[in-house]
XYZ file of C-alpha atoms in Angstrom:
341
model
C -25.012 -26.507 -12.431
C -25.780 -23.907 -9.772
C -24.989 -26.461 -7.050
C -21.646 -27.168 -8.691
C -20.864 -23.449 -8.759
C -21.793 -23.154 -5.091
C -19.578 -26.105 -4.175
C -16.671 -24.626 -6.109
C -17.144 -21.280 -4.387
C -17.281 -22.933 -0.960
C -14.111 -24.871 -1.738
C -12.305 -21.691 -2.790
C -13.234 -19.851 0.382
C -12.216 -22.868 2.480
C -8.792 -22.832 0.838
C -8.518 -19.130 1.681
C -9.016 -19.907 5.367
C -6.293 -22.548 5.189
C -4.002 -20.034 3.505
C -4.655 -17.520 6.269
C -3.675 -20.097 8.882
C -0.514 -21.010 7.001
C 0.615 -17.386 7.105
C 1.343 -17.765 10.801
C 4.024 -20.296 9.902
C 5.908 -17.561 8.053
C 6.637 -15.831 11.350
C 9.274 -18.466 12.085
C 11.132 -17.393 8.945
C 11.856 -13.944 10.374
C 14.303 -15.277 12.940
C 15.884 -17.533 10.323
C 16.343 -14.615 7.926
C 17.983 -12.610 10.694
C 20.378 -15.462 11.466
C 21.335 -15.824 7.806
C 21.703 -12.066 7.471
C 23.987 -11.895 10.506
C 26.088 -14.776 9.188
C 26.407 -13.422 5.651
C 28.170 -10.132 4.860
C 26.143 -7.432 3.160
C 26.420 -7.366 -0.616
C 27.502 -3.746 -0.324
C 30.263 -4.583 2.160
C 33.633 -3.776 0.625
C 35.281 -6.496 2.725
C 33.711 -9.076 0.420
C 35.948 -7.892 -2.392
C 39.118 -7.889 -0.298
C 39.067 -11.622 0.367
C 40.124 -14.162 -2.214
C 37.145 -16.081 -3.518
C 34.712 -13.443 -2.292
C 32.620 -13.789 -5.438
C 31.947 -17.428 -4.667
C 31.070 -16.546 -1.075
C 28.618 -13.912 -2.256
C 26.941 -16.393 -4.600
C 26.685 -18.939 -1.815
C 25.177 -16.383 0.577
C 22.617 -15.380 -2.046
C 21.660 -19.018 -2.563
C 21.194 -19.496 1.188
C 18.997 -16.413 1.385
C 16.938 -17.533 -1.612
C 16.317 -20.862 0.111
C 15.076 -19.117 3.250
C 12.847 -16.762 1.249
C 11.369 -19.563 -0.879
C 8.486 -20.401 1.567
C 7.461 -16.741 1.515
C 7.593 -16.706 -2.279
C 5.512 -19.891 -2.470
C 2.836 -18.216 -0.364
C 2.860 -15.284 -2.787
C 2.473 -17.650 -5.739
C -0.471 -19.320 -4.010
C -2.260 -15.993 -3.474
C -1.547 -14.851 -7.036
C -2.893 -18.150 -8.390
C -6.067 -17.759 -6.320
C -6.550 -14.288 -7.791
C -6.186 -15.784 -11.276
C -8.768 -18.454 -10.408
C -11.285 -15.875 -9.210
C -10.770 -13.888 -12.389
C -11.260 -16.983 -14.551
C -14.428 -17.948 -12.671
C -15.862 -14.492 -13.250
C -15.044 -14.333 -16.949
C -15.981 -17.894 -17.926
C -18.710 -19.001 -15.534
C -22.159 -18.135 -16.884
C -23.896 -18.622 -13.529
C -21.554 -16.403 -11.497
C -23.349 -13.180 -12.412
C -26.512 -14.501 -10.723
C -24.636 -16.083 -7.803
C -24.877 -13.934 -4.678
C -21.786 -15.587 -3.212
C -19.518 -14.151 -5.894
C -20.094 -10.664 -4.493
C -18.245 -11.758 -1.336
C -15.274 -13.473 -2.972
C -13.062 -10.411 -3.407
C -13.767 -8.798 0.007
C -12.951 -12.098 1.738
C -9.862 -12.671 -0.399
C -8.581 -9.137 0.254
C -9.019 -9.758 3.976
C -7.206 -13.085 3.674
C -4.164 -11.296 2.221
C -3.855 -8.843 5.121
C -1.613 -11.010 7.380
C 0.737 -11.624 4.451
C 1.025 -7.889 3.729
C 1.701 -7.233 7.420
C 4.395 -9.905 7.494
C 6.173 -8.524 4.409
C 6.103 -4.855 5.403
C 6.963 -5.395 9.069
C 9.797 -7.822 8.307
C 11.272 -5.553 5.635
C 10.908 -2.223 7.436
C 10.623 -2.666 11.215
C 13.472 -1.233 13.238
C 14.570 -3.263 16.237
C 17.657 -2.356 18.304
C 17.988 -5.989 19.394
C 18.438 -7.453 15.923
C 20.684 -6.668 12.962
C 18.997 -4.974 9.992
C 18.049 -7.128 7.033
C 20.356 -7.090 4.050
C 19.355 -4.957 1.088
C 18.769 -8.098 -0.979
C 16.244 -9.648 1.426
C 14.476 -6.342 2.048
C 14.146 -5.694 -1.684
C 12.746 -9.172 -2.314
C 10.105 -8.858 0.409
C 8.976 -5.438 -0.807
C 8.789 -6.733 -4.379
C 6.478 -9.518 -3.166
C 4.299 -6.886 -1.489
C 4.190 -4.791 -4.663
C 3.255 -7.793 -6.820
C 0.347 -8.794 -4.610
C -0.854 -5.195 -4.280
C -0.962 -4.739 -8.065
C -2.765 -8.055 -8.573
C -5.401 -7.306 -5.931
C -6.012 -3.902 -7.460
C -6.637 -5.496 -10.869
C -8.998 -8.055 -9.340
C -11.004 -5.439 -7.434
C -11.367 -3.259 -10.536
C -12.506 -6.247 -12.599
C -15.217 -7.318 -10.130
C -16.325 -3.700 -9.716
C -16.741 -3.433 -13.504
C -19.326 -6.243 -13.227
C -21.165 -4.224 -10.528
C -20.518 -6.700 -7.711
C -19.608 -3.718 -5.529
C -18.857 -0.010 -5.799
C -15.562 1.878 -5.706
C -17.197 5.010 -4.282
C -15.703 5.895 -0.913
C -19.043 7.279 0.308
C -20.652 3.839 -0.134
C -20.230 1.832 3.107
C -20.333 -1.433 1.107
C -17.695 -0.351 -1.403
C -14.075 -1.420 -1.766
C -12.557 1.968 -2.488
C -9.254 0.984 -0.850
C -7.604 -1.963 0.864
C -4.942 -2.614 3.497
C -1.417 -3.442 2.276
C 0.624 -3.727 5.451
C 1.906 -2.223 8.656
C 5.331 -1.461 10.059
C 6.902 0.231 13.056
C 10.058 2.332 12.904
C 11.321 3.725 16.189
C 8.223 5.161 17.893
C 6.145 5.458 14.692
C 3.594 2.882 13.562
C 2.421 3.090 9.948
C -0.678 1.400 8.553
C -0.701 1.463 4.737
C -3.736 1.549 2.423
C -4.044 1.549 -1.361
C -6.919 3.184 -3.261
C -8.083 1.097 -6.211
C -8.233 4.151 -8.472
C -7.632 7.897 -8.068
C -10.300 9.013 -5.575
C -11.355 12.634 -4.878
C -9.468 13.916 -1.858
C -12.683 15.361 -0.423
C -15.975 13.597 -1.022
C -17.987 16.748 -0.293
C -16.133 19.199 -2.563
C -14.122 19.233 -5.772
C -10.518 20.234 -5.119
C -8.807 18.775 -8.184
C -6.810 16.496 -5.881
C -7.095 12.715 -6.107
C -5.711 10.330 -3.502
C -4.008 7.054 -4.384
C -2.607 5.925 -1.025
C -3.144 6.660 2.647
C -0.899 6.145 5.641
C -2.225 6.213 9.202
C 0.715 7.301 11.362
C 0.598 6.792 15.115
C 3.305 7.836 17.547
C 4.011 5.820 20.649
C 3.549 7.750 23.883
C 6.393 7.291 26.320
C 5.342 6.591 29.861
C 4.929 3.978 32.503
C 2.418 1.196 32.344
C 1.940 -2.093 30.611
C 1.516 -2.342 26.861
C 2.055 0.281 24.192
C 0.006 3.472 24.028
C -0.251 5.541 20.853
C -1.269 9.112 20.182
C -4.184 9.853 17.848
C -3.457 8.983 14.232
C -2.188 11.463 11.665
C -3.170 10.900 8.040
C -0.824 11.229 5.078
C -1.723 10.765 1.420
C -0.190 10.116 -1.967
C -2.144 12.444 -4.261
C -2.163 13.529 -7.873
C -3.340 16.745 -9.481
C -3.689 17.758 -13.123
C -1.664 20.930 -13.607
C -1.981 23.123 -16.699
C 1.444 24.223 -17.843
C 1.893 27.909 -18.582
C 2.112 28.624 -22.313
C 3.742 31.528 -24.123
C 1.633 33.881 -26.200
C 3.210 32.427 -29.308
C 4.741 29.090 -29.998
C 7.799 28.331 -32.071
C 5.844 28.566 -35.334
C 4.679 32.096 -34.615
C 1.066 31.128 -33.966
C -0.893 32.780 -31.204
C -2.000 30.688 -28.286
C -5.635 30.952 -29.343
C -4.770 29.331 -32.666
C -3.446 26.153 -31.069
C -5.416 23.003 -31.653
C -7.395 21.227 -28.949
C -4.827 18.421 -28.881
C -2.008 20.887 -28.268
C -3.922 22.501 -25.414
C -4.556 19.105 -23.841
C -0.864 18.237 -24.065
C -0.111 21.071 -21.658
C -1.998 19.314 -18.852
C 0.412 17.301 -16.714
C -0.424 15.041 -13.787
C 1.794 15.829 -10.798
C 2.216 13.472 -7.834
C 2.912 14.517 -4.274
C 2.784 13.376 -0.658
C 0.974 15.508 1.883
C -0.819 15.534 5.181
C -4.472 15.943 6.105
C -4.860 19.064 8.265
C -8.235 19.194 9.977
C -9.779 22.665 10.069
C -13.223 21.925 11.522
C -14.018 20.864 14.146
C -10.883 22.113 15.864
C -9.028 18.900 16.801
C -7.645 20.570 19.935
C -10.950 21.821 21.297
C -12.400 20.280 24.438
C -15.938 21.285 23.451
C -17.678 18.255 21.950
C -20.602 20.291 20.604
C -18.914 20.911 17.251
C -18.113 17.219 16.929
C -21.709 16.232 17.608
C -23.108 18.718 15.081
C -20.500 18.009 12.373
C -21.433 15.167 10.022
C -18.184 15.275 8.010
C -14.961 16.878 9.336
C -13.409 19.557 7.122
C -9.734 19.727 6.280
C -7.115 20.681 3.752
C -4.130 19.094 2.049
C -0.674 20.290 3.064
C 1.903 19.177 0.506
C 5.152 17.908 1.998
C 6.957 16.431 -0.997
C 6.570 16.774 -4.772
C 7.307 13.572 -6.711
C 7.020 14.793 -10.291
C 4.917 13.444 -13.141
C 5.617 9.712 -12.741
C 3.389 7.760 -10.370
C 5.511 5.959 -7.751
C 4.870 2.369 -6.749
C 3.279 1.796 -3.360
C 6.612 0.645 -1.887
C 8.508 3.621 -3.308
C 5.860 6.038 -2.024
C 6.127 4.527 1.468
C 9.916 4.912 1.333
C 9.470 8.586 0.402
C 7.032 9.215 3.251
C 9.320 7.527 5.771
C 12.169 9.730 4.573
C 10.061 12.829 5.233
C 8.842 11.653 8.646
C 12.271 10.587 9.871
C 13.821 13.881 8.755
C 11.051 15.776 10.563
C 11.650 13.724 13.683
C 15.360 14.541 13.523
C 14.588 18.252 13.090
C 12.010 18.170 15.872
C 9.143 19.182 13.553
C 7.335 15.836 13.325
C 3.607 16.217 13.902
C 3.604 20.035 13.754
C 0.558 21.541 12.040
C 2.145 24.663 10.667
């Protein structure tokens, strides 16, 4: 029975490698999507409604786009089905808990999904002056695929972690506290996107009440001569949440004093607020040329500078990335991008 389990595991990982290779074939779809997008008017284009039979043209254009997107959607379905298989193996296979190989299934599968995430995010978001922008329909579909796979991977990681195959603690070098969900480049900014599997303390060494849910590594391209692209040191932005206690009046509507309120009523005043902010390093000084502080410092110190409040509802990973890009692009327009004040 153990040999059968091992063979099944080996077969699953072999299929993952084949899936990773097939992702390269999706690159050819980018040019095709651009050609279709250039040929078809945008669904928001008012000219579509000024021509007789425009509704039929719009339906036809949507069908053409769906046909071009279908290979990308099939790849998503394959990855989602593999995640379901790994979950089923864990829950129904009696030998898997003693099988060392099962501890490596999720890390390898998460790594296998990385090229697909990169393809989706870069195709949907990249700005290129030499090609027309994707239509809203295609962009929305690609980002929905990314969101679906991100949510499914998060569920799978949490499930395997609950069986103690690995840790979610960020301080553990063997943990899976977060995973990569794509990369894109807009103008001179390159964003690498990461998703934390659960709310993680913003600082591992101190309790701040802040918990991070996403991280973006933002690199700016340095203009200059020479071959290849050169980027400045990365800046780190986070989607964080914080439990805020709402201020209460001395008396409520029933005339009771605050001290007379029940425990449930006091708990109801705690609200989780979401925001996007930037990591500001305080020690060692990032601008110092003296490397002594860097050598003696085991963990850099920093603080969270809030840039945007998002309210009490947790945004999806795609929505949060849209919000961050809005902030960064507005800062770039104002000439304040990258300032530490």
